[in-house]
Short mmCIF file of C-alpha atoms in Angstrom, two decimals:
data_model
loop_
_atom_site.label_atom_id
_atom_site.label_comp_id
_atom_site.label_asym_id
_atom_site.label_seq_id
_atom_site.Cartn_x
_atom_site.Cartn_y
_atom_site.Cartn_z
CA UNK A 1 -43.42 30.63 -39.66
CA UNK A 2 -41.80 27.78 -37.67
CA UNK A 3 -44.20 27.83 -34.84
CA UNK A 4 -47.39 28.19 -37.36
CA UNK A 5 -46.11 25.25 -38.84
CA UNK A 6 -46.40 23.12 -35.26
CA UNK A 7 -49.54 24.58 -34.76
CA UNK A 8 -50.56 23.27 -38.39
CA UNK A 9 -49.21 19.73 -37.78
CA UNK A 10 -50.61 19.59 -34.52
CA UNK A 11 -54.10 19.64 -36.00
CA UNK A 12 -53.44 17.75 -39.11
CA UNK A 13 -52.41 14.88 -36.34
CA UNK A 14 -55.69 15.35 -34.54
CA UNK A 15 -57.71 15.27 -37.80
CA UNK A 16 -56.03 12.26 -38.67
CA UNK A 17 -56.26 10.57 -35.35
CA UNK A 18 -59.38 11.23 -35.55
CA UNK A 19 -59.89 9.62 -39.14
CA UNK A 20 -57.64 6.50 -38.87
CA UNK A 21 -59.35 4.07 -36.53
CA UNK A 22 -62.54 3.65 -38.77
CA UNK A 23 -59.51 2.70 -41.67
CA UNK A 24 -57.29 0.48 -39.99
CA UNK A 25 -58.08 -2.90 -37.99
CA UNK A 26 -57.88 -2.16 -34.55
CA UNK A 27 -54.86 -4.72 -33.52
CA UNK A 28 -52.84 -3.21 -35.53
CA UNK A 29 -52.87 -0.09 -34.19
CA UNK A 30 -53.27 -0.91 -30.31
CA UNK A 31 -52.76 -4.54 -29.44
CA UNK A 32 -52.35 -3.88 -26.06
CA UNK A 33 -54.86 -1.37 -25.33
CA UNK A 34 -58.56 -2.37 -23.94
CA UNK A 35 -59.83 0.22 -26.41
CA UNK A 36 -62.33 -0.54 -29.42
CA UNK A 37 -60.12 1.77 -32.11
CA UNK A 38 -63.61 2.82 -33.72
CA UNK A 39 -64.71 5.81 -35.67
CA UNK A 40 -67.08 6.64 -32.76
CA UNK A 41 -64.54 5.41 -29.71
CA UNK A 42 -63.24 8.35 -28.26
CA UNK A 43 -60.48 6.45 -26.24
CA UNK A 44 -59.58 4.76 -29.59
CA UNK A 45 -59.27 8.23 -31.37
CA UNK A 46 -57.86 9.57 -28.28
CA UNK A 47 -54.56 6.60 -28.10
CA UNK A 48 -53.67 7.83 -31.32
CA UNK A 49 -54.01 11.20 -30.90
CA UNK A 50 -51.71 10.52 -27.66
CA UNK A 51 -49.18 8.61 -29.38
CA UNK A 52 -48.42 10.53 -32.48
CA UNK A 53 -48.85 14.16 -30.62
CA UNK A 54 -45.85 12.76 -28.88
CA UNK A 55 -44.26 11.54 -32.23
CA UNK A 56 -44.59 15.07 -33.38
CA UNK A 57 -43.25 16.94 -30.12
CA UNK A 58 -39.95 15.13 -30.50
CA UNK A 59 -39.20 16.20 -33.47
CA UNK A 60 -39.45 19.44 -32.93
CA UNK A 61 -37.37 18.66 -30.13
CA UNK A 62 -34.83 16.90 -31.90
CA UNK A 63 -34.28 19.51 -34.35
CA UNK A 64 -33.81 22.14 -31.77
CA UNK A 65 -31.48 19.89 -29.85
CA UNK A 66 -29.59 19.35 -33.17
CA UNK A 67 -29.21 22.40 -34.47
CA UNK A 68 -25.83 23.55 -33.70
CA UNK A 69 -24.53 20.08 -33.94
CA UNK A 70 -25.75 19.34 -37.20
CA UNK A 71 -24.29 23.22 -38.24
CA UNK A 72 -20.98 22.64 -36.51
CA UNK A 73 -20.84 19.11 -38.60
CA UNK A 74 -22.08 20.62 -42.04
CA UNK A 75 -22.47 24.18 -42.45
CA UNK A 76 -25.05 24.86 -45.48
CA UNK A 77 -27.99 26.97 -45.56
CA UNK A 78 -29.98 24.14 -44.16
CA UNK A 79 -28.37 23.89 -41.10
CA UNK A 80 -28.14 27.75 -40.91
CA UNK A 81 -31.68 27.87 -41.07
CA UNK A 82 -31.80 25.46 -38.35
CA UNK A 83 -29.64 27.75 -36.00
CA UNK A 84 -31.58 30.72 -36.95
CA UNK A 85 -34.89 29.39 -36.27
CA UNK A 86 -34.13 26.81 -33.67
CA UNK A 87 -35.89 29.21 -30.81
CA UNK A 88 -38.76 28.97 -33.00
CA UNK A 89 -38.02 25.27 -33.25
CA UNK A 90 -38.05 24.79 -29.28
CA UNK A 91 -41.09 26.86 -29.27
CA UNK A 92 -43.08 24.19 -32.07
CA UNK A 93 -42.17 21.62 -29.33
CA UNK A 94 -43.86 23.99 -26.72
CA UNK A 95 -46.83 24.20 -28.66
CA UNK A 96 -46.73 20.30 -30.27
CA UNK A 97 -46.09 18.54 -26.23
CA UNK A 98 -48.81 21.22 -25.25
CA UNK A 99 -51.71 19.60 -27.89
CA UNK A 100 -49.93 15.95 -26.50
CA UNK A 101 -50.77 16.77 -23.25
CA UNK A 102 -54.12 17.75 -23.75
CA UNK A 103 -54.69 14.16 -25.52
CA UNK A 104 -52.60 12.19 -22.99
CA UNK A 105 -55.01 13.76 -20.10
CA UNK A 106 -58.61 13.08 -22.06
CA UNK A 107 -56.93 9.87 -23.09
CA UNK A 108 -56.39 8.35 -19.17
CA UNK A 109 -59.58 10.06 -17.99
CA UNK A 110 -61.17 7.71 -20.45
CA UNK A 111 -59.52 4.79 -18.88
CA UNK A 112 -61.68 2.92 -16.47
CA UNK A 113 -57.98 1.09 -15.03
CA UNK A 114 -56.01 4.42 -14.71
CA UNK A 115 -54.56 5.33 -11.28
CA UNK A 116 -52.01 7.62 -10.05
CA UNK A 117 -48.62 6.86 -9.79
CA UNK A 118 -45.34 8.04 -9.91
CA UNK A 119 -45.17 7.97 -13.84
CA UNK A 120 -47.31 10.97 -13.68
CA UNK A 121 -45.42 13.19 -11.04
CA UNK A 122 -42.32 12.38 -13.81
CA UNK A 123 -44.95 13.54 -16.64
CA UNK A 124 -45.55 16.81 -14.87
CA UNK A 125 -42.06 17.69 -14.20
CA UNK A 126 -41.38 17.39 -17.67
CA UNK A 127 -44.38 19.53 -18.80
CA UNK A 128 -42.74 22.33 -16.28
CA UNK A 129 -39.96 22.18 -17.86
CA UNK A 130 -41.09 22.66 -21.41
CA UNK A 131 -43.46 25.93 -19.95
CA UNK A 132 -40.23 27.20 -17.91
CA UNK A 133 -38.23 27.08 -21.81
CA UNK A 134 -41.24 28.46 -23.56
CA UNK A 135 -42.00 31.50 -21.38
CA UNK A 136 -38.35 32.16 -21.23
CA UNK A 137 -37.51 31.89 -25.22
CA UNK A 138 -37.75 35.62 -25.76
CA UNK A 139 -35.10 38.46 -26.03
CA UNK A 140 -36.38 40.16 -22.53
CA UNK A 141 -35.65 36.93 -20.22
CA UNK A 142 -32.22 37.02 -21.71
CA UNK A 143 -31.94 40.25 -20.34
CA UNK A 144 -33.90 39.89 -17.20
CA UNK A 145 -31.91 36.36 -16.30
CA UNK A 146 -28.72 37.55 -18.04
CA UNK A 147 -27.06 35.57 -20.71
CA UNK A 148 -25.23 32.76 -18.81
CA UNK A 149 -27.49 32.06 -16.64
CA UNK A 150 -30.45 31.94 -19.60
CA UNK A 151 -28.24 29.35 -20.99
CA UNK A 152 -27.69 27.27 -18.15
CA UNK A 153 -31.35 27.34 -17.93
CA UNK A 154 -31.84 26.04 -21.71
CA UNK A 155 -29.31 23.92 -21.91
CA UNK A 156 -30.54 22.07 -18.95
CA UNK A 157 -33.44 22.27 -19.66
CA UNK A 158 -33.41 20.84 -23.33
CA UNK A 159 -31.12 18.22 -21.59
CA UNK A 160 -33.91 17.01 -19.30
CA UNK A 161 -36.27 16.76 -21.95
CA UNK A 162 -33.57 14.65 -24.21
CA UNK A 163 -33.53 12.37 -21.37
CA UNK A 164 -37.77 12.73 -20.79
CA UNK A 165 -38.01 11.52 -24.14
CA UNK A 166 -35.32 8.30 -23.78
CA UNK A 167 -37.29 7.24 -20.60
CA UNK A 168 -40.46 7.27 -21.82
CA UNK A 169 -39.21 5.67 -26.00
CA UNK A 170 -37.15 2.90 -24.05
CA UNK A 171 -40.30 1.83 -21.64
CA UNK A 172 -42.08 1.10 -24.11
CA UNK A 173 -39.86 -1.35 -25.83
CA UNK A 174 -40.31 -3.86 -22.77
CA UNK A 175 -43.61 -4.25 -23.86
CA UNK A 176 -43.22 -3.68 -27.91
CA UNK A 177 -39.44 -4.28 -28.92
CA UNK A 178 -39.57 -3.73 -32.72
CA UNK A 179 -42.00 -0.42 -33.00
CA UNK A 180 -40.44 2.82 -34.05
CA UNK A 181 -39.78 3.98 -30.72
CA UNK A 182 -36.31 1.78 -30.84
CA UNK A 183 -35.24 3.62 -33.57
CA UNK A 184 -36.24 7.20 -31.19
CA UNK A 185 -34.00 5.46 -28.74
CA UNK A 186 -31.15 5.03 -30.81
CA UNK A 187 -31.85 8.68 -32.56
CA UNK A 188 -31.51 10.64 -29.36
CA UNK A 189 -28.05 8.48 -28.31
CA UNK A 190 -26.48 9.45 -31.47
CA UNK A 191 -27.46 12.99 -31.26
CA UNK A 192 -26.73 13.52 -27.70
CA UNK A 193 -23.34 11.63 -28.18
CA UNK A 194 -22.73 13.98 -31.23
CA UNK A 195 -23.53 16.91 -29.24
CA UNK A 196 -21.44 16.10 -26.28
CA UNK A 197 -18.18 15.31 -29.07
CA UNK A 198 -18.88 18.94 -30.48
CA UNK A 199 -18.99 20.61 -26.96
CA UNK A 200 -15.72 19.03 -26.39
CA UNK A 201 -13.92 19.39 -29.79
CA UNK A 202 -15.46 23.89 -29.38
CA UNK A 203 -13.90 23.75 -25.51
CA UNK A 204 -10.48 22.19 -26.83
CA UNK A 205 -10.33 24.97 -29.50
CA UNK A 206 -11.19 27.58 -27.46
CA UNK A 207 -8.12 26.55 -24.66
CA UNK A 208 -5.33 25.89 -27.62
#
């Protein structure tokens, strides 16, 4: 239900990509684009698409990076829906980071400036990553890796793609300080903080 839900929202963002631009001025959407955000400008429709596909991804993110701190914080059915569905959770990011990727890449091809640099080998490792979590977020790669080491694999994984997300939020804020990827920023600091204060509080338990 989880991951029909990302696939949902993940075309409800591309339907409303596509819709916005012939709404709203175009400065106020991309002000420092060379784009003409038009009802019949595919790069227009495309920046959007782009930028709220990845709006969408992290949340899915989030909440699967949150789960068990937000249930170790405040056990309620919420948050034990969050546990119990948080695989389907990481997979929604799978599937929401899979329909960004598919804008980001029409997106630069329609860019007459864009070149390769190192900001796309970064990019691609964090793409691998998200494929190596999906394929592996099923009961028979717990078995075929073995528990501990299909942990290690998650939690570093989930880890990388924590710190994918600050990288790319806190770039952005050289160029546009007050848009609502300072609050991401401060979002994923709090909840990795959180997460790191629960891991230690569980450890110190588990040694008394």
């Amino acid at each position: 239900m989880v991951w029909f839900s990302s696939v949902a929202l993940s075309f409800a963002v591309l339907i409303g990509a596509y819709i916005a631009p012939a709404a709203i001025a175009p400065a106020a959407i991309a002000p420092a684009a060379s784009v003409a955000l038009t009802s019949d400008s595919p790069p227009g429709f495309l920046l959007l698409w782009t930028r709220h596909s990845a709006h969408l991804a992290f949340a899915f993110l989030l909440l699967a990076f949150s789960a068990s701190t937000l249930h170790g914080t405040w056990r309620s059915k919420a948050t034990r829906g969050l546990m119990r569905y948080r695989r389907q959770l990481g997979l929604g990011f799978a599937t929401a980071h899979g329909f960004h990727l598919v804008a980001l890449t029409l997106f630069l091809s329609n860019l007459e400036s864009f070149s390769v640099d190192i900001s796309l080998a970064v990019a691609g490792f964090g793409y691998a990553v998200t494929a190596a979590l999906a394929v592996t977020s099923n009961n028979r790669s717990v078995r075929h890796l073995g528990i501990n080491r299909w942990r290690l694999l998650h939690s570093t994984g989930i880890n990388i793609l924590m710190l994918y997300f600050f990288v790319a939020f806190s770039a952005s804020l050289f160029t546009q300080p007050y848009t609502v990827n300072a609050l991401y920023v401060l979002i994923i600091v709090i909840a990795v903080v959180s997460k790191r204060r629960m891991q230690r509080k569980t450890l110190a338990l588990a040694t008394d």
